[in-house]
PDB file of N, CA and C in Angstrom:
ATOM      1  N   MET A   1      23.346-145.785  76.320  1.00 79.00           N
ATOM      2  CA  MET A   1      23.953-146.316  77.029  1.00 79.00           C
ATOM      3  C   MET A   1      23.897-148.213  76.595  1.00 79.00           C
ATOM      4  N   ILE A   2      25.070-148.605  76.852  1.00 91.00           N
ATOM      5  CA  ILE A   2      25.525-150.430  77.208  1.00 91.00           C
ATOM      6  C   ILE A   2      24.743-150.995  77.446  1.00 91.00           C
ATOM      7  N   GLU A   3      23.945-151.710  77.111  1.00 90.00           N
ATOM      8  CA  GLU A   3      23.172-152.689  78.259  1.00 90.00           C
ATOM      9  C   GLU A   3      23.515-153.647  78.422  1.00 90.00           C
ATOM     10  N   SER A   4      23.433-154.717  79.883  1.00 90.00           N
ATOM     11  CA  SER A   4      23.575-155.961  80.360  1.00 90.00           C
ATOM     12  C   SER A   4      23.094-157.372  79.017  1.00 90.00           C
ATOM     13  N   ARG A   5      22.349-157.017  78.020  1.00 92.00           N
ATOM     14  CA  ARG A   5      22.088-157.464  76.965  1.00 92.00           C
ATOM     15  C   ARG A   5      22.783-157.453  75.670  1.00 92.00           C
ATOM     16  N   ASP A   6      23.482-156.799  75.426  1.00 93.00           N
ATOM     17  CA  ASP A   6      24.304-156.537  74.557  1.00 93.00           C
ATOM     18  C   ASP A   6      25.655-156.637  74.614  1.00 93.00           C
ATOM     19  N   ILE A   7      26.093-157.612  76.167  1.00 93.00           N
ATOM     20  CA  ILE A   7      27.205-157.851  76.057  1.00 93.00           C
ATOM     21  C   ILE A   7      28.253-159.075  74.700  1.00 93.00           C
ATOM     22  N   GLY A   8      27.650-160.414  74.316  1.00 92.00           N
ATOM     23  CA  GLY A   8      27.078-161.393  74.072  1.00 92.00           C
ATOM     24  C   GLY A   8      27.562-160.371  72.329  1.00 92.00           C
ATOM     25  N   GLY A   9      26.590-159.796  72.088  1.00 95.00           N
ATOM     26  CA  GLY A   9      27.094-158.490  70.602  1.00 95.00           C
ATOM     27  C   GLY A   9      27.751-158.249  70.498  1.00 95.00           C
ATOM     28  N   ILE A  10      28.567-157.631  71.325  1.00 97.00           N
ATOM     29  CA  ILE A  10      29.698-156.564  71.418  1.00 97.00           C
ATOM     30  C   ILE A  10      30.797-157.523  71.377  1.00 97.00           C
ATOM     31  N   VAL A  11      30.925-158.695  72.013  1.00 96.00           N
ATOM     32  CA  VAL A  11      32.295-158.878  71.612  1.00 96.00           C
ATOM     33  C   VAL A  11      32.413-159.415  70.750  1.00 96.00           C
ATOM     34  N   GLY A  12      33.945-159.912  70.169  1.00 96.00           N
ATOM     35  CA  GLY A  12      33.602-159.514  68.704  1.00 96.00           C
ATOM     36  C   GLY A  12      33.596-158.949  67.501  1.00 96.00           C
ATOM     37  N   ALA A  13      33.241-157.630  67.918  1.00 97.00           N
ATOM     38  CA  ALA A  13      32.604-156.681  67.297  1.00 97.00           C
ATOM     39  C   ALA A  13      33.420-155.633  66.624  1.00 97.00           C
ATOM     40  N   PRO A  14      33.874-154.872  65.614  1.00 97.00           N
ATOM     41  CA  PRO A  14      34.407-154.097  65.321  1.00 97.00           C
ATOM     42  C   PRO A  14      34.082-152.480  66.416  1.00 97.00           C
ATOM     43  N   ALA A  15      35.052-152.307  66.137  1.00 97.00           N
ATOM     44  CA  ALA A  15      34.830-151.383  68.367  1.00 97.00           C
ATOM     45  C   ALA A  15      35.299-149.394  66.185  1.00 97.00           C
ATOM     46  N   THR A  16      34.890-148.965  66.116  1.00 97.00           N
ATOM     47  CA  THR A  16      34.961-147.501  65.520  1.00 97.00           C
ATOM     48  C   THR A  16      35.564-146.634  66.517  1.00 97.00           C
ATOM     49  N   GLY A  17      36.668-145.497  65.680  1.00 96.00           N
ATOM     50  CA  GLY A  17      36.478-144.578  66.647  1.00 96.00           C
ATOM     51  C   GLY A  17      35.946-142.729  65.747  1.00 96.00           C
ATOM     52  N   PRO A  18      35.830-141.994  66.605  1.00 95.00           N
ATOM     53  CA  PRO A  18      35.027-140.738  65.777  1.00 95.00           C
ATOM     54  C   PRO A  18      34.365-140.331  64.522  1.00 95.00           C
ATOM     55  N   ASP A  19      35.749-140.730  63.755  1.00 95.00           N
ATOM     56  CA  ASP A  19      35.201-140.497  62.266  1.00 95.00           C
ATOM     57  C   ASP A  19      35.143-142.047  61.637  1.00 95.00           C
ATOM     58  N   GLY A  20      34.367-142.771  62.174  1.00 95.00           N
ATOM     59  CA  GLY A  20      33.883-144.252  62.001  1.00 95.00           C
ATOM     60  C   GLY A  20      34.661-144.408  61.198  1.00 95.00           C
ATOM     61  N   GLN A  21      36.355-145.277  61.780  1.00 94.00           N
ATOM     62  CA  GLN A  21      37.151-145.690  61.148  1.00 94.00           C
ATOM     63  C   GLN A  21      37.671-146.632  61.892  1.00 94.00           C
ATOM     64  N   LYS A  22      37.539-148.067  61.411  1.00 95.00           N
ATOM     65  CA  LYS A  22      38.265-149.387  62.761  1.00 95.00           C
ATOM     66  C   LYS A  22      39.705-148.730  63.735  1.00 95.00           C
ATOM     67  N   VAL A  23      38.807-148.974  64.481  1.00 94.00           N
ATOM     68  CA  VAL A  23      40.255-148.623  65.580  1.00 94.00           C
ATOM     69  C   VAL A  23      40.656-150.182  66.728  1.00 94.00           C
ATOM     70  N   GLY A  24      39.777-151.753  66.225  1.00 94.00           N
ATOM     71  CA  GLY A  24      40.138-152.308  66.835  1.00 94.00           C
ATOM     72  C   GLY A  24      38.680-153.342  66.332  1.00 94.00           C
ATOM     73  N   THR A  25      38.704-154.456  67.627  1.00 95.00           N
ATOM     74  CA  THR A  25      37.732-155.505  67.860  1.00 95.00           C
ATOM     75  C   THR A  25      37.396-155.377  69.571  1.00 95.00           C
ATOM     76  N   VAL A  26      37.242-155.756  69.594  1.00 96.00           N
ATOM     77  CA  VAL A  26      36.562-155.726  71.091  1.00 96.00           C
ATOM     78  C   VAL A  26      36.511-157.423  71.593  1.00 96.00           C
ATOM     79  N   THR A  27      37.504-158.038  72.688  1.00 94.00           N
ATOM     80  CA  THR A  27      38.036-158.597  73.082  1.00 94.00           C
ATOM     81  C   THR A  27      36.682-159.187  73.623  1.00 94.00           C
ATOM     82  N   GLN A  28      37.015-158.085  74.797  1.00 94.00           N
ATOM     83  CA  GLN A  28      35.762-158.534  76.788  1.00 94.00           C
ATOM     84  C   GLN A  28      34.921-157.550  76.663  1.00 94.00           C
ATOM     85  N   VAL A  29      33.979-157.111  77.408  1.00 95.00           N
ATOM     86  CA  VAL A  29      33.441-156.759  78.015  1.00 95.00           C
ATOM     87  C   VAL A  29      33.650-157.028  79.258  1.00 95.00           C
ATOM     88  N   LEU A  30      33.811-156.028  80.176  1.00 92.00           N
ATOM     89  CA  LEU A  30      33.644-156.107  81.988  1.00 92.00           C
ATOM     90  C   LEU A  30      32.639-155.039  82.752  1.00 92.00           C
ATOM     91  N   VAL A  31      32.142-155.282  83.569  1.00 92.00           N
ATOM     92  CA  VAL A  31      31.132-155.282  84.460  1.00 92.00           C
ATOM     93  C   VAL A  31      31.695-154.505  85.805  1.00 92.00           C
ATOM     94  N   ASP A  32      29.940-153.938  85.957  1.00 89.00           N
ATOM     95  CA  ASP A  32      30.106-153.277  87.354  1.00 89.00           C
ATOM     96  C   ASP A  32      30.158-154.540  88.849  1.00 89.00           C
ATOM     97  N   ALA A  33      30.899-154.910  89.340  1.00 85.00           N
ATOM     98  CA  ALA A  33      30.085-156.291  90.071  1.00 85.00           C
ATOM     99  C   ALA A  33      29.266-155.837  91.300  1.00 85.00           C
ATOM    100  N   GLU A  34      28.559-154.539  91.551  1.00 88.00           N
ATOM    101  CA  GLU A  34      27.695-154.066  92.369  1.00 88.00           C
ATOM    102  C   GLU A  34      26.461-153.561  91.269  1.00 88.00           C
ATOM    103  N   THR A  35      26.601-153.763  90.213  1.00 89.00           N
ATOM    104  CA  THR A  35      25.495-153.151  89.263  1.00 89.00           C
ATOM    105  C   THR A  35      24.988-154.400  87.919  1.00 89.00           C
ATOM    106  N   GLY A  36      26.454-154.979  87.400  1.00 88.00           N
ATOM    107  CA  GLY A  36      26.121-155.608  87.234  1.00 88.00           C
ATOM    108  C   GLY A  36      26.586-154.986  85.534  1.00 88.00           C
ATOM    109  N   ARG A  37      26.778-153.575  84.767  1.00 92.00           N
ATOM    110  CA  ARG A  37      26.039-152.676  84.347  1.00 92.00           C
ATOM    111  C   ARG A  37      27.832-152.816  83.790  1.00 92.00           C
ATOM    112  N   PRO A  38      27.403-152.874  81.885  1.00 95.00           N
ATOM    113  CA  PRO A  38      28.446-153.220  80.503  1.00 95.00           C
ATOM    114  C   PRO A  38      29.934-151.360  81.738  1.00 95.00           C
ATOM    115  N   ARG A  39      31.209-151.484  81.851  1.00 94.00           N
ATOM    116  CA  ARG A  39      31.789-150.744  82.431  1.00 94.00           C
ATOM    117  C   ARG A  39      32.598-150.820  81.660  1.00 94.00           C
ATOM    118  N   TRP A  40      33.391-150.833  81.156  1.00 94.00           N
ATOM    119  CA  TRP A  40      34.775-151.131  80.334  1.00 94.00           C
ATOM    120  C   TRP A  40      34.314-152.154  78.918  1.00 94.00           C
ATOM    121  N   ALA A  41      35.651-151.861  78.118  1.00 95.00           N
ATOM    122  CA  ALA A  41      35.733-152.933  77.028  1.00 95.00           C
ATOM    123  C   ALA A  41      37.135-153.108  76.744  1.00 95.00           C
ATOM    124  N   THR A  42      37.313-154.507  75.993  1.00 94.00           N
ATOM    125  CA  THR A  42      38.680-153.980  76.093  1.00 94.00           C
ATOM    126  C   THR A  42      38.571-154.453  74.134  1.00 94.00           C
ATOM    127  N   VAL A  43      39.361-154.079  73.616  1.00 95.00           N
ATOM    128  CA  VAL A  43      39.958-154.121  71.988  1.00 95.00           C
ATOM    129  C   VAL A  43      41.206-154.138  71.980  1.00 95.00           C
ATOM    130  N   ASN A  44      41.399-154.882  70.962  1.00 92.00           N
ATOM    131  CA  ASN A  44      42.279-155.531  70.521  1.00 92.00           C
ATOM    132  C   ASN A  44      43.177-154.392  69.439  1.00 92.00           C
ATOM    133  N   PRO A  45      44.096-153.513  69.261  1.00 86.00           N
ATOM    134  CA  PRO A  45      43.997-152.669  67.882  1.00 86.00           C
ATOM    135  C   PRO A  45      44.319-153.468  66.432  1.00 86.00           C
ATOM    136  N   GLY A  46      44.857-154.604  66.830  1.00 78.00           N
ATOM    137  CA  GLY A  46      45.370-154.658  65.341  1.00 78.00           C
ATOM    138  C   GLY A  46      46.651-155.893  65.561  1.00 78.00           C
ATOM    139  N   LEU A  47      47.437-157.002  64.410  1.00 64.00           N
ATOM    140  CA  LEU A  47      47.748-157.202  65.421  1.00 64.00           C
ATOM    141  C   LEU A  47      48.950-157.173  65.253  1.00 64.00           C
ATOM    142  N   PHE A  48      50.026-155.937  65.113  1.00 63.00           N
ATOM    143  CA  PHE A  48      50.835-155.583  65.261  1.00 63.00           C
ATOM    144  C   PHE A  48      51.226-154.539  66.718  1.00 63.00           C
ATOM    145  N   SER A  49      49.550-154.687  67.218  1.00 60.00           N
ATOM    146  CA  SER A  49      49.752-152.822  68.610  1.00 60.00           C
ATOM    147  C   SER A  49      50.417-153.651  69.519  1.00 60.00           C
ATOM    148  N   GLY A  50      50.505-155.041  69.357  1.00 67.00           N
ATOM    149  CA  GLY A  50      50.843-155.330  71.495  1.00 67.00           C
ATOM    150  C   GLY A  50      49.355-155.772  71.991  1.00 67.00           C
ATOM    151  N   SER A  51      49.075-156.309  73.113  1.00 84.00           N
ATOM    152  CA  SER A  51      48.344-156.520  74.294  1.00 84.00           C
ATOM    153  C   SER A  51      46.998-155.253  73.904  1.00 84.00           C
ATOM    154  N   ASP A  52      45.726-155.527  74.330  1.00 91.00           N
ATOM    155  CA  ASP A  52      44.698-154.613  74.207  1.00 91.00           C
ATOM    156  C   ASP A  52      44.661-153.760  75.348  1.00 91.00           C
ATOM    157  N   ALA A  53      44.212-152.970  74.670  1.00 93.00           N
ATOM    158  CA  ALA A  53      43.766-151.357  75.503  1.00 93.00           C
ATOM    159  C   ALA A  53      41.820-151.308  76.069  1.00 93.00           C
ATOM    160  N   PHE A  54      41.798-150.973  77.148  1.00 94.00           N
ATOM    161  CA  PHE A  54      40.689-151.047  78.932  1.00 94.00           C
ATOM    162  C   PHE A  54      40.338-149.946  77.938  1.00 94.00           C
ATOM    163  N   VAL A  55      38.581-149.365  77.390  1.00 95.00           N
ATOM    164  CA  VAL A  55      38.121-148.373  77.198  1.00 95.00           C
ATOM    165  C   VAL A  55      36.921-148.045  77.604  1.00 95.00           C
ATOM    166  N   PRO A  56      37.031-146.668  78.629  1.00 95.00           N
ATOM    167  CA  PRO A  56      35.404-147.097  79.171  1.00 95.00           C
ATOM    168  C   PRO A  56      34.191-146.856  78.051  1.00 95.00           C
ATOM    169  N   LEU A  57      33.291-148.262  78.596  1.00 96.00           N
ATOM    170  CA  LEU A  57      31.830-147.990  77.632  1.00 96.00           C
ATOM    171  C   LEU A  57      31.095-146.446  78.210  1.00 96.00           C
ATOM    172  N   ASP A  58      31.323-145.673  79.116  1.00 92.00           N
ATOM    173  CA  ASP A  58      29.916-144.481  79.706  1.00 92.00           C
ATOM    174  C   ASP A  58      30.111-143.672  78.226  1.00 92.00           C
ATOM    175  N   ARG A  59      30.791-143.539  77.443  1.00 94.00           N
ATOM    176  CA  ARG A  59      30.310-143.301  76.260  1.00 94.00           C
ATOM    177  C   ARG A  59      30.497-143.329  74.939  1.00 94.00           C
ATOM    178  N   ALA A  60      30.435-144.547  74.683  1.00 96.00           N
ATOM    179  CA  ALA A  60      30.432-145.399  72.843  1.00 96.00           C
ATOM    180  C   ALA A  60      29.384-146.055  73.220  1.00 96.00           C
ATOM    181  N   GLU A  61      28.559-146.270  71.929  1.00 96.00           N
ATOM    182  CA  GLU A  61      27.472-146.327  71.789  1.00 96.00           C
ATOM    183  C   GLU A  61      27.837-147.756  70.787  1.00 96.00           C
ATOM    184  N   TRP A  62      26.193-149.092  70.463  1.00 97.00           N
ATOM    185  CA  TRP A  62      26.406-149.697  70.604  1.00 97.00           C
ATOM    186  C   TRP A  62      25.271-149.875  69.124  1.00 97.00           C
ATOM    187  N   ASP A  63      25.692-150.101  67.526  1.00 95.00           N
ATOM    188  CA  ASP A  63      24.154-150.157  66.498  1.00 95.00           C
ATOM    189  C   ASP A  63      24.048-151.894  66.229  1.00 95.00           C
ATOM    190  N   ARG A  64      24.330-152.086  67.157  1.00 95.00           N
ATOM    191  CA  ARG A  64      24.143-153.593  66.718  1.00 95.00           C
ATOM    192  C   ARG A  64      25.861-154.562  66.031  1.00 95.00           C
ATOM    193  N   GLU A  65      26.274-153.767  65.435  1.00 96.00           N
ATOM    194  CA  GLU A  65      26.934-154.005  64.665  1.00 96.00           C
ATOM    195  C   GLU A  65      28.622-153.799  64.559  1.00 96.00           C
ATOM    196  N   HIS A  66      28.365-152.339  65.456  1.00 97.00           N
ATOM    197  CA  HIS A  66      30.079-151.565  65.432  1.00 97.00           C
ATOM    198  C   HIS A  66      29.618-150.828  66.932  1.00 97.00           C
ATOM    199  N   LEU A  67      30.988-151.699  67.730  1.00 98.00           N
ATOM    200  CA  LEU A  67      30.588-150.985  69.055  1.00 98.00           C
ATOM    201  C   LEU A  67      31.571-149.279  68.666  1.00 98.00           C
ATOM    202  N   ARG A  68      30.472-148.313  68.417  1.00 97.00           N
ATOM    203  CA  ARG A  68      31.336-146.621  68.106  1.00 97.00           C
ATOM    204  C   ARG A  68      31.859-145.729  70.095  1.00 97.00           C
ATOM    205  N   LEU A  69      32.645-145.705  69.381  1.00 97.00           N
ATOM    206  CA  LEU A  69      33.605-144.705  70.669  1.00 97.00           C
ATOM    207  C   LEU A  69      34.225-144.227  70.513  1.00 97.00           C
ATOM    208  N   PRO A  70      33.713-142.721  71.255  1.00 96.00           N
ATOM    209  CA  PRO A  70      34.676-141.512  70.944  1.00 96.00           C
ATOM    210  C   PRO A  70      36.167-140.885  71.147  1.00 96.00           C
ATOM    211  N   TYR A  71      37.025-142.473  70.816  1.00 94.00           N
ATOM    212  CA  TYR A  71      38.424-142.790  70.919  1.00 94.00           C
ATOM    213  C   TYR A  71      38.672-142.623  69.513  1.00 94.00           C
ATOM    214  N   SER A  72      40.503-142.239  69.780  1.00 91.00           N
ATOM    215  CA  SER A  72      40.765-142.150  67.817  1.00 91.00           C
ATOM    216  C   SER A  72      41.591-143.798  68.894  1.00 91.00           C
ATOM    217  N   LYS A  73      42.790-144.323  67.276  1.00 89.00           N
ATOM    218  CA  LYS A  73      43.100-145.551  67.199  1.00 89.00           C
ATOM    219  C   LYS A  73      44.738-145.207  67.645  1.00 89.00           C
ATOM    220  N   ASP A  74      44.808-144.003  68.295  1.00 90.00           N
ATOM    221  CA  ASP A  74      46.254-143.315  69.061  1.00 90.00           C
ATOM    222  C   ASP A  74      45.578-142.958  70.199  1.00 90.00           C
ATOM    223  N   GLN A  75      44.790-143.304  70.800  1.00 91.00           N
ATOM    224  CA  GLN A  75      44.566-142.943  72.231  1.00 91.00           C
ATOM    225  C   GLN A  75      44.354-144.025  72.543  1.00 91.00           C
ATOM    226  N   LEU A  76      43.372-145.317  72.120  1.00 91.00           N
ATOM    227  CA  LEU A  76      44.068-146.900  72.273  1.00 91.00           C
ATOM    228  C   LEU A  76      45.128-147.284  72.220  1.00 91.00           C
ATOM    229  N   LYS A  77      45.818-146.579  71.324  1.00 88.00           N
ATOM    230  CA  LYS A  77      47.601-147.717  71.353  1.00 88.00           C
ATOM    231  C   LYS A  77      48.428-147.048  72.514  1.00 88.00           C
ATOM    232  N   ASP A  78      47.977-145.681  73.187  1.00 90.00           N
ATOM    233  CA  ASP A  78      48.634-145.042  73.694  1.00 90.00           C
ATOM    234  C   ASP A  78      48.515-145.217  75.175  1.00 90.00           C
ATOM    235  N   SER A  79      47.266-145.869  75.565  1.00 91.00           N
ATOM    236  CA  SER A  79      46.803-145.992  76.784  1.00 91.00           C
ATOM    237  C   SER A  79      47.396-146.846  77.604  1.00 91.00           C
ATOM    238  N   PRO A  80      47.125-146.714  78.842  1.00 90.00           N
ATOM    239  CA  PRO A  80      47.491-147.161  80.358  1.00 90.00           C
ATOM    240  C   PRO A  80      47.266-149.019  79.681  1.00 90.00           C
ATOM    241  N   ARG A  81      47.887-150.454  80.096  1.00 87.00           N
ATOM    242  CA  ARG A  81      47.794-151.498  80.122  1.00 87.00           C
ATOM    243  C   ARG A  81      48.192-151.726  81.240  1.00 87.00           C
ATOM    244  N   PHE A  82      47.265-152.842  81.478  1.00 88.00           N
ATOM    245  CA  PHE A  82      46.999-153.358  82.718  1.00 88.00           C
ATOM    246  C   PHE A  82      46.856-155.712  82.333  1.00 88.00           C
ATOM    247  N   SER A  83      46.932-156.282  83.130  1.00 81.00           N
ATOM    248  CA  SER A  83      46.059-157.294  83.084  1.00 81.00           C
ATOM    249  C   SER A  83      44.954-157.809  82.822  1.00 81.00           C
ATOM    250  N   ILE A  84      45.066-157.658  81.465  1.00 81.00           N
ATOM    251  CA  ILE A  84      43.348-158.050  80.969  1.00 81.00           C
ATOM    252  C   ILE A  84      42.071-159.664  81.825  1.00 81.00           C
ATOM    253  N   GLY A  85      43.555-160.577  82.232  1.00 77.00           N
ATOM    254  CA  GLY A  85      42.019-162.001  83.108  1.00 77.00           C
ATOM    255  C   GLY A  85      41.716-160.933  84.140  1.00 77.00           C
ATOM    256  N   GLU A  86      42.247-160.113  84.899  1.00 78.00           N
ATOM    257  CA  GLU A  86      41.898-159.740  86.311  1.00 78.00           C
ATOM    258  C   GLU A  86      40.543-158.066  86.268  1.00 78.00           C
ATOM    259  N   ALA A  87      39.933-157.636  87.250  1.00 82.00           N
ATOM    260  CA  ALA A  87      39.473-157.328  87.667  1.00 82.00           C
ATOM    261  C   ALA A  87      39.956-155.440  87.712  1.00 82.00           C
ATOM    262  N   LEU A  88      39.958-154.357  87.040  1.00 89.00           N
ATOM    263  CA  LEU A  88      40.552-153.674  86.770  1.00 89.00           C
ATOM    264  C   LEU A  88      40.417-152.908  88.949  1.00 89.00           C
ATOM    265  N   THR A  89      41.391-152.591  89.319  1.00 90.00           N
ATOM    266  CA  THR A  89      41.093-151.115  90.881  1.00 90.00           C
ATOM    267  C   THR A  89      41.539-150.272  90.583  1.00 90.00           C
ATOM    268  N   PRO A  90      40.397-150.028  92.047  1.00 91.00           N
ATOM    269  CA  PRO A  90      40.254-148.203  91.380  1.00 91.00           C
ATOM    270  C   PRO A  90      41.307-147.209  90.736  1.00 91.00           C
ATOM    271  N   ALA A  91      42.268-147.521  91.104  1.00 93.00           N
ATOM    272  CA  ALA A  91      43.640-146.684  90.571  1.00 93.00           C
ATOM    273  C   ALA A  91      43.855-147.234  89.289  1.00 93.00           C
ATOM    274  N   GLU A  92      43.955-148.351  89.078  1.00 92.00           N
ATOM    275  CA  GLU A  92      43.707-148.172  87.241  1.00 92.00           C
ATOM    276  C   GLU A  92      42.762-147.639  86.462  1.00 92.00           C
ATOM    277  N   GLN A  93      41.333-147.609  86.954  1.00 92.00           N
ATOM    278  CA  GLN A  93      40.412-147.007  86.189  1.00 92.00           C
ATOM    279  C   GLN A  93      40.341-145.646  86.225  1.00 92.00           C
ATOM    280  N   GLU A  94      40.731-144.911  86.819  1.00 93.00           N
ATOM    281  CA  GLU A  94      40.959-144.104  87.321  1.00 93.00           C
ATOM    282  C   GLU A  94      42.969-142.835  86.476  1.00 93.00           C
ATOM    283  N   LEU A  95      43.398-144.016  86.709  1.00 94.00           N
ATOM    284  CA  LEU A  95      44.311-143.848  85.262  1.00 94.00           C
ATOM    285  C   LEU A  95      43.640-143.707  84.017  1.00 94.00           C
ATOM    286  N   LEU A  96      42.962-145.268  83.728  1.00 94.00           N
ATOM    287  CA  LEU A  96      42.451-144.776  82.345  1.00 94.00           C
ATOM    288  C   LEU A  96      41.318-143.764  82.627  1.00 94.00           C
ATOM    289  N   ARG A  97      40.554-143.068  83.535  1.00 92.00           N
ATOM    290  CA  ARG A  97      39.700-141.739  82.813  1.00 92.00           C
ATOM    291  C   ARG A  97      40.236-141.292  82.655  1.00 92.00           C
ATOM    292  N   ARG A  98      41.659-141.138  83.519  1.00 93.00           N
ATOM    293  CA  ARG A  98      41.913-139.477  83.336  1.00 93.00           C
ATOM    294  C   ARG A  98      43.282-139.967  81.951  1.00 93.00           C
ATOM    295  N   HIS A  99      42.913-140.932  81.075  1.00 94.00           N
ATOM    296  CA  HIS A  99      43.992-140.411  79.620  1.00 94.00           C
ATOM    297  C   HIS A  99      42.707-140.367  78.658  1.00 94.00           C
ATOM    298  N   TYR A 100      42.010-140.862  78.898  1.00 93.00           N
ATOM    299  CA  TYR A 100      40.647-140.456  78.017  1.00 93.00           C
ATOM    300  C   TYR A 100      40.082-139.747  77.964  1.00 93.00           C
ATOM    301  N   ASP A 101      39.587-138.477  79.401  1.00 89.00           N
ATOM    302  CA  ASP A 101      39.354-136.934  79.768  1.00 89.00           C
ATOM    303  C   ASP A 101      39.879-136.465  80.856  1.00 89.00           C
ATOM    304  N   PRO A 102      41.404-135.826  79.503  1.00 81.00           N
ATOM    305  CA  PRO A 102      42.344-135.691  80.779  1.00 81.00           C
ATOM    306  C   PRO A 102      41.711-134.407  81.632  1.00 81.00           C
ATOM    307  N   ASP A 103      40.377-134.223  81.077  1.00 78.00           N
ATOM    308  CA  ASP A 103      39.902-132.939  81.857  1.00 78.00           C
ATOM    309  C   ASP A 103      39.279-133.028  82.844  1.00 78.00           C
ATOM    310  N   ALA A 104      38.646-134.714  82.605  1.00 68.00           N
ATOM    311  CA  ALA A 104      37.762-134.740  84.168  1.00 68.00           C
ATOM    312  C   ALA A 104      38.479-135.006  85.305  1.00 68.00           C
ATOM    313  N   GLY A 105      37.430-134.651  86.131  1.00 60.00           N
ATOM    314  CA  GLY A 105      38.054-134.491  87.907  1.00 60.00           C
ATOM    315  C   GLY A 105      38.418-136.163  88.258  1.00 60.00           C
ATOM    316  N   PRO A 106      38.391-136.198  89.441  1.00 59.00           N
ATOM    317  CA  PRO A 106      38.651-137.075  89.847  1.00 59.00           C
ATOM    318  C   PRO A 106      37.518-138.126  90.328  1.00 59.00           C
ATOM    319  N   THR A 107      36.839-139.103  90.098  1.00 56.00           N
ATOM    320  CA  THR A 107      35.706-139.845  90.788  1.00 56.00           C
ATOM    321  C   THR A 107      35.952-139.989  92.327  1.00 56.00           C
ATOM    322  N   SER A 108      35.303-139.788  93.274  1.00 49.00           N
ATOM    323  CA  SER A 108      35.187-140.135  94.425  1.00 49.00           C
ATOM    324  C   SER A 108      34.584-141.717  94.104  1.00 49.00           C
TER     325      SER A 108
END
């Protein structure tokens, strides 16, 4: 589980996919407004990829050097894009959850 104290180290760190290969660089971490826990990160997949991708942190791992994600670079590249400077709405979060885990049911 990613803790609030980890945020400073995560921003700017490389993000890796399930195969251990780099999928991008973490550009920011978003926290839950109610709990203060890290919930989402944005990852820039590279110079020619366009905008940053939001990724959920619920299944991510932080090893103090890399943010290890269970998502491939293609999943990040194909994810829905939203404004980076604003909080994600519940509808945006649901779209992202379904993108990364299509078998998951809706959250309540």
